[in-house]
Amino acid sequence: MDEDNLISKKELLDLMSISYGQLYRWKRKELIPEDWFIKKSSFTGQETFFPRDKIIDRIKKIKDMKDDSSLDDLADLFSNKVSEIKLSYENLLNQNIVTGETLNLCKELLPKIHELVFEEVLYMYICDKFLLSGNISLDESKTLFTTLMKNYSNFGGEDFDVIFIRKMGTGFSILCSTKNKFYIEEYAKVIMALNINKCIEELKLKLK
């Protein structure tokens, strides 16, 4: 983990105007993942640090939403557990989950079914974000969708990043655990990357 992007517990409590008790209550309720609490040696002994961007974003969301949602509901929202839903193609369009172009493209790659489970909607949602960014073509998005469909379950709920790389005009997608570093060859370029847990959280909010 990039040490320059860590924030100490003391700095976090001061910056976000929260108490020690609040922080650890949210941890117990699983609003903040255990692996975000990083123990590191310091001149005073051991100190707790957090991934700066992730923890600040999460605490802002908790503070914004806690008056309207229970902590249990927030824990479900922030978890990487998929929702047990079934949606029709019409639902996706009516709720503005994905664009019609993405929907038609992905329908070609799915079995002829009338209802979609959460994972299938998630693959479409991710492809839609890549397409709307203008960073990948329609054919490349098909490859991305297929990569997600074939490999998502291999992570078993572990957090990972969806990465699209291009070299000399040729694009390819990678699913990489957030716990692992990866390196790419010379002249290759990371075009775009999305975090799967963040996409799950966004999609759950859209489907509420």
Short mmCIF file of C-alpha atoms in Angstrom, two decimals:
data_model
loop_
_atom_site.label_atom_id
_atom_site.label_comp_id
_atom_site.label_asym_id
_atom_site.label_seq_id
_atom_site.Cartn_x
_atom_site.Cartn_y
_atom_site.Cartn_z
CA MET A 1 0.00 0.00 0.00
CA ASP A 2 1.27 3.51 -0.84
CA GLU A 3 2.41 4.95 2.48
CA ASP A 4 2.01 8.48 1.14
CA ASN A 5 -1.73 7.84 0.87
CA LEU A 6 -2.28 6.79 4.48
CA ILE A 7 -3.83 8.86 7.24
CA SER A 8 -3.26 8.30 10.96
CA LYS A 9 -6.14 7.63 13.32
CA LYS A 10 -5.53 10.87 15.23
CA GLU A 11 -5.45 12.93 12.03
CA LEU A 12 -8.60 11.19 10.79
CA LEU A 13 -10.57 11.85 13.99
CA ASP A 14 -9.58 15.54 13.91
CA LEU A 15 -10.21 15.97 10.18
CA MET A 16 -13.64 14.29 10.15
CA SER A 17 -14.75 15.62 13.57
CA ILE A 18 -15.65 12.16 14.89
CA SER A 19 -14.86 10.43 18.16
CA TYR A 20 -12.84 7.31 18.84
CA GLY A 21 -16.08 5.65 19.98
CA GLN A 22 -17.92 6.45 16.75
CA LEU A 23 -15.07 5.10 14.63
CA TYR A 24 -14.94 1.79 16.45
CA ARG A 25 -18.72 1.46 16.64
CA TRP A 26 -18.83 1.77 12.84
CA LYS A 27 -16.09 -0.84 12.66
CA ARG A 28 -18.09 -3.24 14.87
CA LYS A 29 -21.17 -2.68 12.71
CA GLU A 30 -19.00 -3.48 9.64
CA LEU A 31 -19.45 -0.07 8.06
CA ILE A 32 -15.65 0.18 7.89
CA PRO A 33 -13.72 -2.94 6.81
CA GLU A 34 -11.30 -4.55 9.23
CA ASP A 35 -8.47 -4.49 6.71
CA TRP A 36 -8.63 -0.68 6.52
CA PHE A 37 -7.22 -0.57 10.10
CA ILE A 38 -3.49 -0.81 9.40
CA LYS A 39 -1.09 -1.22 12.32
CA LYS A 40 2.34 0.35 11.79
CA SER A 41 5.32 0.87 14.07
CA SER A 42 6.04 4.42 15.19
CA PHE A 43 8.33 6.11 17.72
CA THR A 44 5.53 5.82 20.31
CA GLY A 45 5.00 2.09 19.69
CA GLN A 46 2.22 1.13 17.31
CA GLU A 47 -0.15 3.46 15.52
CA THR A 48 -3.26 2.83 13.41
CA PHE A 49 -3.44 4.18 9.88
CA PHE A 50 -6.08 4.05 7.15
CA PRO A 51 -6.14 4.31 3.35
CA ARG A 52 -6.76 8.05 3.16
CA ASP A 53 -9.11 8.40 0.19
CA LYS A 54 -11.21 5.35 1.04
CA ILE A 55 -11.76 6.12 4.71
CA ILE A 56 -12.54 9.81 4.16
CA ASP A 57 -15.05 8.98 1.42
CA ARG A 58 -16.67 6.28 3.59
CA ILE A 59 -17.01 8.48 6.67
CA LYS A 60 -18.51 11.32 4.61
CA LYS A 61 -21.14 8.88 3.30
CA ILE A 62 -21.88 7.50 6.77
CA LYS A 63 -22.36 11.01 8.18
CA ASP A 64 -24.55 12.05 5.25
CA MET A 65 -26.77 8.95 5.36
CA LYS A 66 -26.95 7.86 9.00
CA ASP A 67 -29.95 10.08 9.84
CA ASP A 68 -32.06 8.48 7.10
CA SER A 69 -30.79 4.88 7.27
CA SER A 70 -30.03 2.47 10.10
CA LEU A 71 -26.45 1.35 10.65
CA ASP A 72 -27.50 -2.16 9.61
CA ASP A 73 -28.83 -0.82 6.32
CA LEU A 74 -25.61 1.11 5.76
CA ALA A 75 -23.56 -1.99 6.54
CA ASP A 76 -25.49 -3.88 3.87
CA LEU A 77 -24.97 -1.04 1.41
CA PHE A 78 -21.22 -0.88 2.01
CA SER A 79 -20.69 -4.65 1.99
CA ASN A 80 -19.61 -6.44 -1.17
CA LYS A 81 -22.50 -8.87 -0.78
CA VAL A 82 -24.70 -8.74 -3.84
CA SER A 83 -28.37 -7.96 -3.56
CA GLU A 84 -30.91 -10.69 -4.13
CA ILE A 85 -32.84 -8.96 -6.86
CA LYS A 86 -34.19 -9.81 -10.26
CA LEU A 87 -34.73 -7.12 -12.86
CA SER A 88 -36.09 -7.07 -16.37
CA TYR A 89 -34.38 -5.26 -19.22
CA GLU A 90 -37.20 -2.74 -19.10
CA ASN A 91 -36.51 -2.06 -15.40
CA LEU A 92 -32.89 -1.23 -16.21
CA LEU A 93 -33.91 1.36 -18.76
CA ASN A 94 -36.77 2.82 -16.73
CA GLN A 95 -34.53 3.25 -13.67
CA ASN A 96 -31.68 4.70 -15.78
CA ILE A 97 -29.26 2.02 -14.58
CA VAL A 98 -27.60 1.65 -17.99
CA THR A 99 -28.02 3.22 -21.40
CA GLY A 100 -29.98 1.51 -24.16
CA GLU A 101 -26.82 1.07 -26.23
CA THR A 102 -25.07 -0.83 -23.45
CA LEU A 103 -28.19 -2.86 -22.75
CA ASN A 104 -28.50 -4.03 -26.36
CA LEU A 105 -24.80 -4.83 -26.54
CA CYS A 106 -24.84 -6.96 -23.38
CA LYS A 107 -28.09 -8.72 -24.28
CA GLU A 108 -26.25 -10.36 -27.16
CA LEU A 109 -23.82 -11.94 -24.67
CA LEU A 110 -26.38 -13.21 -22.15
CA PRO A 111 -28.61 -16.26 -22.38
CA LYS A 112 -32.10 -15.50 -23.61
CA ILE A 113 -33.64 -14.70 -20.24
CA HIS A 114 -36.29 -12.25 -19.12
CA GLU A 115 -34.89 -11.44 -15.68
CA LEU A 116 -31.38 -10.47 -14.61
CA VAL A 117 -29.70 -11.16 -11.28
CA PHE A 118 -27.58 -8.53 -9.53
CA GLU A 119 -24.25 -9.78 -10.87
CA GLU A 120 -25.44 -9.52 -14.47
CA VAL A 121 -26.70 -5.99 -13.86
CA LEU A 122 -23.34 -5.18 -12.27
CA TYR A 123 -21.42 -6.32 -15.37
CA MET A 124 -23.66 -4.11 -17.53
CA TYR A 125 -23.27 -1.18 -15.15
CA ILE A 126 -19.47 -1.41 -15.27
CA CYS A 127 -19.43 -1.71 -19.07
CA ASP A 128 -21.73 1.30 -19.28
CA LYS A 129 -19.34 3.39 -17.17
CA PHE A 130 -16.41 2.44 -19.41
CA LEU A 131 -18.38 3.17 -22.58
CA LEU A 132 -19.72 6.51 -21.36
CA SER A 133 -16.18 7.60 -20.49
CA GLY A 134 -15.30 7.35 -24.19
CA ASN A 135 -12.22 5.32 -23.33
CA ILE A 136 -13.20 2.01 -24.94
CA SER A 137 -15.01 0.88 -28.08
CA LEU A 138 -18.15 -1.23 -28.36
CA ASP A 139 -16.13 -4.33 -29.28
CA GLU A 140 -13.78 -3.76 -26.33
CA SER A 141 -16.76 -3.43 -23.99
CA LYS A 142 -18.00 -6.82 -25.16
CA THR A 143 -14.65 -8.31 -24.19
CA LEU A 144 -14.83 -6.56 -20.82
CA PHE A 145 -18.34 -7.90 -20.19
CA THR A 146 -17.24 -11.44 -21.05
CA THR A 147 -14.18 -11.14 -18.79
CA LEU A 148 -16.39 -10.11 -15.87
CA MET A 149 -18.97 -12.79 -16.56
CA LYS A 150 -16.37 -15.58 -16.69
CA ASN A 151 -14.17 -14.50 -13.79
CA TYR A 152 -16.20 -12.51 -11.23
CA SER A 153 -17.02 -15.55 -9.10
CA ASN A 154 -13.33 -16.55 -8.92
CA PHE A 155 -12.71 -13.72 -6.44
CA GLY A 156 -15.19 -15.14 -3.93
CA GLY A 157 -16.26 -11.72 -2.65
CA GLU A 158 -12.70 -10.35 -2.45
CA ASP A 159 -12.25 -6.74 -3.52
CA PHE A 160 -10.68 -6.20 -6.93
CA ASP A 161 -10.14 -3.60 -9.62
CA VAL A 162 -11.41 -3.73 -13.19
CA ILE A 163 -8.63 -2.34 -15.37
CA PHE A 164 -8.48 -1.64 -19.08
CA ILE A 165 -5.06 -1.42 -20.72
CA ARG A 166 -4.09 -0.50 -24.26
CA LYS A 167 -0.84 -1.01 -26.13
CA MET A 168 -0.27 0.08 -29.72
CA GLY A 169 -3.98 0.22 -30.42
CA THR A 170 -4.82 -3.15 -28.87
CA GLY A 171 -6.91 -3.12 -25.70
CA PHE A 172 -7.38 -5.77 -23.05
CA SER A 173 -9.03 -5.99 -19.66
CA ILE A 174 -7.61 -7.23 -16.35
CA LEU A 175 -9.30 -8.09 -13.05
CA CYS A 176 -6.73 -7.58 -10.29
CA SER A 177 -7.05 -8.07 -6.53
CA THR A 178 -6.61 -4.76 -4.70
CA LYS A 179 -4.15 -6.52 -2.36
CA ASN A 180 -1.73 -7.16 -5.21
CA LYS A 181 0.52 -4.84 -7.14
CA PHE A 182 0.77 -5.26 -10.87
CA TYR A 183 3.16 -3.94 -13.48
CA ILE A 184 2.62 -3.50 -17.19
CA GLU A 185 5.07 -3.68 -20.05
CA GLU A 186 6.66 -0.73 -21.77
CA TYR A 187 4.42 1.34 -24.07
CA ALA A 188 1.28 -0.15 -22.49
CA LYS A 189 -1.03 2.33 -20.76
CA VAL A 190 -3.78 1.99 -18.16
CA ILE A 191 -6.76 3.61 -19.88
CA MET A 192 -9.26 3.33 -17.02
CA ALA A 193 -9.76 1.47 -13.74
CA LEU A 194 -12.80 0.94 -11.51
CA ASN A 195 -13.05 -0.65 -8.08
CA ILE A 196 -15.61 -3.47 -7.92
CA ASN A 197 -16.76 -2.75 -4.35
CA LYS A 198 -17.34 0.91 -5.18
CA CYS A 199 -19.37 -0.12 -8.24
CA ILE A 200 -21.45 -2.52 -6.13
CA GLU A 201 -22.13 0.26 -3.62
CA GLU A 202 -23.15 2.70 -6.37
CA LEU A 203 -25.42 0.15 -7.99
CA LYS A 204 -27.14 -0.73 -4.71
CA LEU A 205 -27.90 2.96 -4.21
CA LYS A 206 -29.39 3.21 -7.70
CA LEU A 207 -31.58 0.17 -7.06
CA LYS A 208 -32.92 1.36 -3.67
#
